[in-house]
Amino acid sequence: MELFKLEHKKLWRKNSTRVCVLLCFFYCVIFGSVLVYQWLTFGSRKDYGTGSRDFDGYENIKDCQTYFHKYGELTDETLQEWVRDYQRLHKMVVEEERTQGVKNKEILKQYQNSGWETVNSMLKKLYPELERQDMLTAMVMSCYVEPEKLTGIYERREQAIETFLDISGQTGAERDYLLRINEKVKTPFSWKWVEGWSNILGNAVSGLGTAIALFLAIVLSSLFAGEWHDNTSPLLLTTKNGWRKLACAKVFTGLVFTLELFALTAAGMIGSQLVFLGTEGWDMPIQTVKMIAIAPMNMLQAEIYEYAFTLLGAWGFAGVSMLFSARCKNHVLALLLSLAVVYVPMAVHNRVPAALGKAFDLLPLVGSGADVFRTNTFHLFRHYIWSPYLLIWVPLVIGILCMPSAVRGWSRRMRR
């Protein structure tokens, strides 16, 4: 334990470590969370038809949440009511724009905060026959669809899932397997403001691993190889603890640092989420974000999964990065190899065969926690396995398998 404390203190004394932690916190928490909530994504639009936003995200988010309080559950009746409300607001905004420009800020704000992007996506997916081709460039589907025709929403959801599986070529036993998972989804859905959770699960948490990988690679690539760079290997050979104990202490240090970096970043993101969004909507099923999702999860469960996916993937990546550091005397080469494990598969993911793309997803921090919204599967030992079951554990196993090799590899170099 004393040796670990010394290695841990040594790692945190490095300027590169402190700079990486600060940059990671700033990018993920300040820029990726606080500014997104307060300005970049959820600030109110300054005027109709532009993308510029005001620095009033907190108030705007509360208004968005309040707008949906009257609906409660997603049913045929509440969906029809929403469409009528939206069409009324749209008509008022268009009329004002035609005559004198949009002057009534309250109407404009309600119109912008109505969650039309998510609902319009829902309508296009579930009621494709009601979409008019001559209106595609003029207005969104919610503006012209007849509310009375929006019936049988949950039956249509089931049909949409089956159609999607057929188009995706997921038939036979695979189709039956996925539909059995979908049977656990309970209806009717509670229905509150969705966009905030959509950003959390689709962008913020699911993209956290990609950002953490960069800073972990910079710090951990020098954990072993840095000893050669600093020319301290002869001194290490004279220590009373021996090279194997020292190597184990370094591995443990790398794992603890990974946990610390993740915990600091996640705590900042969750804190800003609670300040801006609160806990409202945590019990909504993820199907309110993507109607053809099959996972029987609510928003909170999906968020916990994505954070767990990131932490376990980060530990797996730490194991891989420490292996390269132990095997390479040049810490720059170890850094490049570590980064290549994550970013090269991401760069070529859409240019390789589908089977190879699935294999890439099993590498640490390459896949995505957002797979809970998808129907991807792996076919192993004549059985189908839904991808989130493997994506959360395989990267950790890869990292664990790399750690003994890192210890042995560095030990052999030290004995030479």
PDB file of N, CA and C in Angstrom, residues 177-220:
ATOM      1  N   TYR A 177     -36.023 -13.102 -30.922  1.00  0.00           N
ATOM      2  CA  TYR A 177     -35.261 -12.757 -29.720  1.00  0.00           C
ATOM      3  C   TYR A 177     -35.443 -11.288 -29.353  1.00  0.00           C
ATOM      4  N   LEU A 178     -35.333 -10.408 -30.344  1.00  0.00           N
ATOM      5  CA  LEU A 178     -35.474  -8.975 -30.093  1.00  0.00           C
ATOM      6  C   LEU A 178     -36.910  -8.618 -29.708  1.00  0.00           C
ATOM      7  N   LEU A 179     -37.871  -9.259 -30.328  1.00  0.00           N
ATOM      8  CA  LEU A 179     -39.272  -8.979 -29.986  1.00  0.00           C
ATOM      9  C   LEU A 179     -39.601  -9.452 -28.575  1.00  0.00           C
ATOM     10  N   ARG A 180     -38.929 -10.492 -28.107  1.00  0.00           N
ATOM     11  CA  ARG A 180     -39.147 -10.934 -26.718  1.00  0.00           C
ATOM     12  C   ARG A 180     -38.631  -9.894 -25.731  1.00  0.00           C
ATOM     13  N   ILE A 181     -37.532  -9.240 -26.077  1.00  0.00           N
ATOM     14  CA  ILE A 181     -37.042  -8.147 -25.232  1.00  0.00           C
ATOM     15  C   ILE A 181     -38.044  -7.000 -25.232  1.00  0.00           C
ATOM     16  N   ASN A 182     -38.579  -6.704 -26.412  1.00  0.00           N
ATOM     17  CA  ASN A 182     -39.531  -5.600 -26.542  1.00  0.00           C
ATOM     18  C   ASN A 182     -40.823  -5.855 -25.779  1.00  0.00           C
ATOM     19  N   GLU A 183     -41.205  -7.111 -25.597  1.00  0.00           N
ATOM     20  CA  GLU A 183     -42.442  -7.436 -24.885  1.00  0.00           C
ATOM     21  C   GLU A 183     -42.428  -6.937 -23.446  1.00  0.00           C
ATOM     22  N   LYS A 184     -41.256  -6.691 -22.889  1.00  0.00           N
ATOM     23  CA  LYS A 184     -41.153  -6.236 -21.501  1.00  0.00           C
ATOM     24  C   LYS A 184     -41.391  -4.731 -21.368  1.00  0.00           C
ATOM     25  N   VAL A 185     -41.483  -4.021 -22.496  1.00  0.00           N
ATOM     26  CA  VAL A 185     -41.751  -2.577 -22.456  1.00  0.00           C
ATOM     27  C   VAL A 185     -43.209  -2.360 -22.071  1.00  0.00           C
ATOM     28  N   LYS A 186     -43.423  -1.570 -21.024  1.00  0.00           N
ATOM     29  CA  LYS A 186     -44.779  -1.352 -20.512  1.00  0.00           C
ATOM     30  C   LYS A 186     -45.391  -0.088 -21.097  1.00  0.00           C
ATOM     31  N   THR A 187     -46.677  -0.169 -21.404  1.00  0.00           N
ATOM     32  CA  THR A 187     -47.422   0.966 -21.918  1.00  0.00           C
ATOM     33  C   THR A 187     -48.624   1.232 -21.015  1.00  0.00           C
ATOM     34  N   PRO A 188     -49.195   2.452 -21.043  1.00  0.00           N
ATOM     35  CA  PRO A 188     -48.774   3.614 -21.823  1.00  0.00           C
ATOM     36  C   PRO A 188     -47.539   4.289 -21.222  1.00  0.00           C
ATOM     37  N   PHE A 189     -46.855   5.085 -22.046  1.00  0.00           N
ATOM     38  CA  PHE A 189     -45.654   5.777 -21.611  1.00  0.00           C
ATOM     39  C   PHE A 189     -46.017   7.055 -20.866  1.00  0.00           C
ATOM     40  N   SER A 190     -45.292   7.332 -19.783  1.00  0.00           N
ATOM     41  CA  SER A 190     -45.399   8.672 -19.209  1.00  0.00           C
ATOM     42  C   SER A 190     -44.746   9.638 -20.193  1.00  0.00           C
ATOM     43  N   TRP A 191     -45.277  10.856 -20.269  1.00  0.00           N
ATOM     44  CA  TRP A 191     -44.841  11.775 -21.318  1.00  0.00           C
ATOM     45  C   TRP A 191     -44.583  13.151 -20.740  1.00  0.00           C
ATOM     46  N   LYS A 192     -43.310  13.487 -20.654  1.00  0.00           N
ATOM     47  CA  LYS A 192     -42.882  14.804 -20.208  1.00  0.00           C
ATOM     48  C   LYS A 192     -41.922  15.365 -21.260  1.00  0.00           C
ATOM     49  N   TRP A 193     -41.275  16.449 -20.929  1.00  0.00           N
ATOM     50  CA  TRP A 193     -40.335  17.051 -21.883  1.00  0.00           C
ATOM     51  C   TRP A 193     -39.160  16.102 -22.103  1.00  0.00           C
ATOM     52  N   VAL A 194     -38.871  15.792 -23.365  1.00  0.00           N
ATOM     53  CA  VAL A 194     -37.938  14.718 -23.707  1.00  0.00           C
ATOM     54  C   VAL A 194     -36.555  15.225 -24.097  1.00  0.00           C
ATOM     55  N   GLU A 195     -36.457  16.420 -24.673  1.00  0.00           N
ATOM     56  CA  GLU A 195     -35.214  16.861 -25.288  1.00  0.00           C
ATOM     57  C   GLU A 195     -34.024  16.854 -24.331  1.00  0.00           C
ATOM     58  N   GLY A 196     -34.262  17.207 -23.070  1.00  0.00           N
ATOM     59  CA  GLY A 196     -33.165  17.208 -22.110  1.00  0.00           C
ATOM     60  C   GLY A 196     -32.562  15.823 -21.938  1.00  0.00           C
ATOM     61  N   TRP A 197     -33.405  14.820 -21.761  1.00  0.00           N
ATOM     62  CA  TRP A 197     -32.925  13.445 -21.621  1.00  0.00           C
ATOM     63  C   TRP A 197     -32.337  12.927 -22.918  1.00  0.00           C
ATOM     64  N   SER A 198     -32.874  13.359 -24.027  1.00  0.00           N
ATOM     65  CA  SER A 198     -32.326  12.958 -25.322  1.00  0.00           C
ATOM     66  C   SER A 198     -30.887  13.437 -25.464  1.00  0.00           C
ATOM     67  N   ASN A 199     -30.610  14.650 -25.013  1.00  0.00           N
ATOM     68  CA  ASN A 199     -29.245  15.174 -25.065  1.00  0.00           C
ATOM     69  C   ASN A 199     -28.323  14.408 -24.123  1.00  0.00           C
ATOM     70  N   ILE A 200     -28.818  14.083 -22.923  1.00  0.00           N
ATOM     71  CA  ILE A 200     -28.002  13.361 -21.948  1.00  0.00           C
ATOM     72  C   ILE A 200     -27.608  11.986 -22.471  1.00  0.00           C
ATOM     73  N   LEU A 201     -28.600  11.229 -22.946  1.00  0.00           N
ATOM     74  CA  LEU A 201     -28.358   9.842 -23.337  1.00  0.00           C
ATOM     75  C   LEU A 201     -27.779   9.720 -24.744  1.00  0.00           C
ATOM     76  N   GLY A 202     -28.123  10.657 -25.617  1.00  0.00           N
ATOM     77  CA  GLY A 202     -27.670  10.554 -26.995  1.00  0.00           C
ATOM     78  C   GLY A 202     -26.366  11.255 -27.291  1.00  0.00           C
ATOM     79  N   ASN A 203     -25.971  12.212 -26.429  1.00  0.00           N
ATOM     80  CA  ASN A 203     -24.758  12.989 -26.701  1.00  0.00           C
ATOM     81  C   ASN A 203     -23.802  13.032 -25.517  1.00  0.00           C
ATOM     82  N   ALA A 204     -24.292  13.551 -24.385  1.00  0.00           N
ATOM     83  CA  ALA A 204     -23.394  13.850 -23.273  1.00  0.00           C
ATOM     84  C   ALA A 204     -22.725  12.602 -22.701  1.00  0.00           C
ATOM     85  N   VAL A 205     -23.517  11.682 -22.148  1.00  0.00           N
ATOM     86  CA  VAL A 205     -22.932  10.507 -21.490  1.00  0.00           C
ATOM     87  C   VAL A 205     -22.380   9.527 -22.513  1.00  0.00           C
ATOM     88  N   SER A 206     -23.078   9.335 -23.613  1.00  0.00           N
ATOM     89  CA  SER A 206     -22.613   8.376 -24.620  1.00  0.00           C
ATOM     90  C   SER A 206     -21.302   8.814 -25.268  1.00  0.00           C
ATOM     91  N   GLY A 207     -21.025  10.117 -25.276  1.00  0.00           N
ATOM     92  CA  GLY A 207     -19.779  10.610 -25.854  1.00  0.00           C
ATOM     93  C   GLY A 207     -18.683  10.840 -24.839  1.00  0.00           C
ATOM     94  N   LEU A 208     -18.966  10.585 -23.567  1.00  0.00           N
ATOM     95  CA  LEU A 208     -17.989  10.836 -22.513  1.00  0.00           C
ATOM     96  C   LEU A 208     -16.739   9.983 -22.674  1.00  0.00           C
ATOM     97  N   GLY A 209     -16.911   8.719 -23.042  1.00  0.00           N
ATOM     98  CA  GLY A 209     -15.774   7.823 -23.174  1.00  0.00           C
ATOM     99  C   GLY A 209     -14.782   8.280 -24.221  1.00  0.00           C
ATOM    100  N   THR A 210     -15.277   8.829 -25.321  1.00  0.00           N
ATOM    101  CA  THR A 210     -14.387   9.301 -26.389  1.00  0.00           C
ATOM    102  C   THR A 210     -13.485  10.414 -25.895  1.00  0.00           C
ATOM    103  N   ALA A 211     -14.029  11.302 -25.059  1.00  0.00           N
ATOM    104  CA  ALA A 211     -13.227  12.402 -24.520  1.00  0.00           C
ATOM    105  C   ALA A 211     -12.248  11.902 -23.467  1.00  0.00           C
ATOM    106  N   ILE A 212     -12.708  11.043 -22.578  1.00  0.00           N
ATOM    107  CA  ILE A 212     -11.843  10.536 -21.510  1.00  0.00           C
ATOM    108  C   ILE A 212     -10.668   9.750 -22.076  1.00  0.00           C
ATOM    109  N   ALA A 213     -10.893   9.040 -23.185  1.00  0.00           N
ATOM    110  CA  ALA A 213      -9.833   8.214 -23.773  1.00  0.00           C
ATOM    111  C   ALA A 213      -8.600   9.045 -24.100  1.00  0.00           C
ATOM    112  N   LEU A 214      -8.800  10.242 -24.626  1.00  0.00           N
ATOM    113  CA  LEU A 214      -7.673  11.099 -25.000  1.00  0.00           C
ATOM    114  C   LEU A 214      -6.814  11.424 -23.793  1.00  0.00           C
ATOM    115  N   PHE A 215      -7.439  11.839 -22.709  1.00  0.00           N
ATOM    116  CA  PHE A 215      -6.683  12.282 -21.539  1.00  0.00           C
ATOM    117  C   PHE A 215      -6.092  11.097 -20.778  1.00  0.00           C
ATOM    118  N   LEU A 216      -6.798   9.981 -20.760  1.00  0.00           N
ATOM    119  CA  LEU A 216      -6.230   8.783 -20.148  1.00  0.00           C
ATOM    120  C   LEU A 216      -4.982   8.322 -20.893  1.00  0.00           C
ATOM    121  N   ALA A 217      -5.050   8.368 -22.212  1.00  0.00           N
ATOM    122  CA  ALA A 217      -3.906   7.920 -23.015  1.00  0.00           C
ATOM    123  C   ALA A 217      -2.684   8.784 -22.734  1.00  0.00           C
ATOM    124  N   ILE A 218      -2.879  10.097 -22.620  1.00  0.00           N
ATOM    125  CA  ILE A 218      -1.752  10.998 -22.363  1.00  0.00           C
ATOM    126  C   ILE A 218      -1.109  10.704 -21.017  1.00  0.00           C
ATOM    127  N   VAL A 219      -1.927  10.476 -19.994  1.00  0.00           N
ATOM    128  CA  VAL A 219      -1.402  10.258 -18.651  1.00  0.00           C
ATOM    129  C   VAL A 219      -0.808   8.861 -18.499  1.00  0.00           C
ATOM    130  N   LEU A 220      -1.528   7.844 -18.919  1.00  0.00           N
ATOM    131  CA  LEU A 220      -1.111   6.466 -18.646  1.00  0.00           C
ATOM    132  C   LEU A 220      -0.025   5.961 -19.589  1.00  0.00           C
TER     133      LEU A 220
END
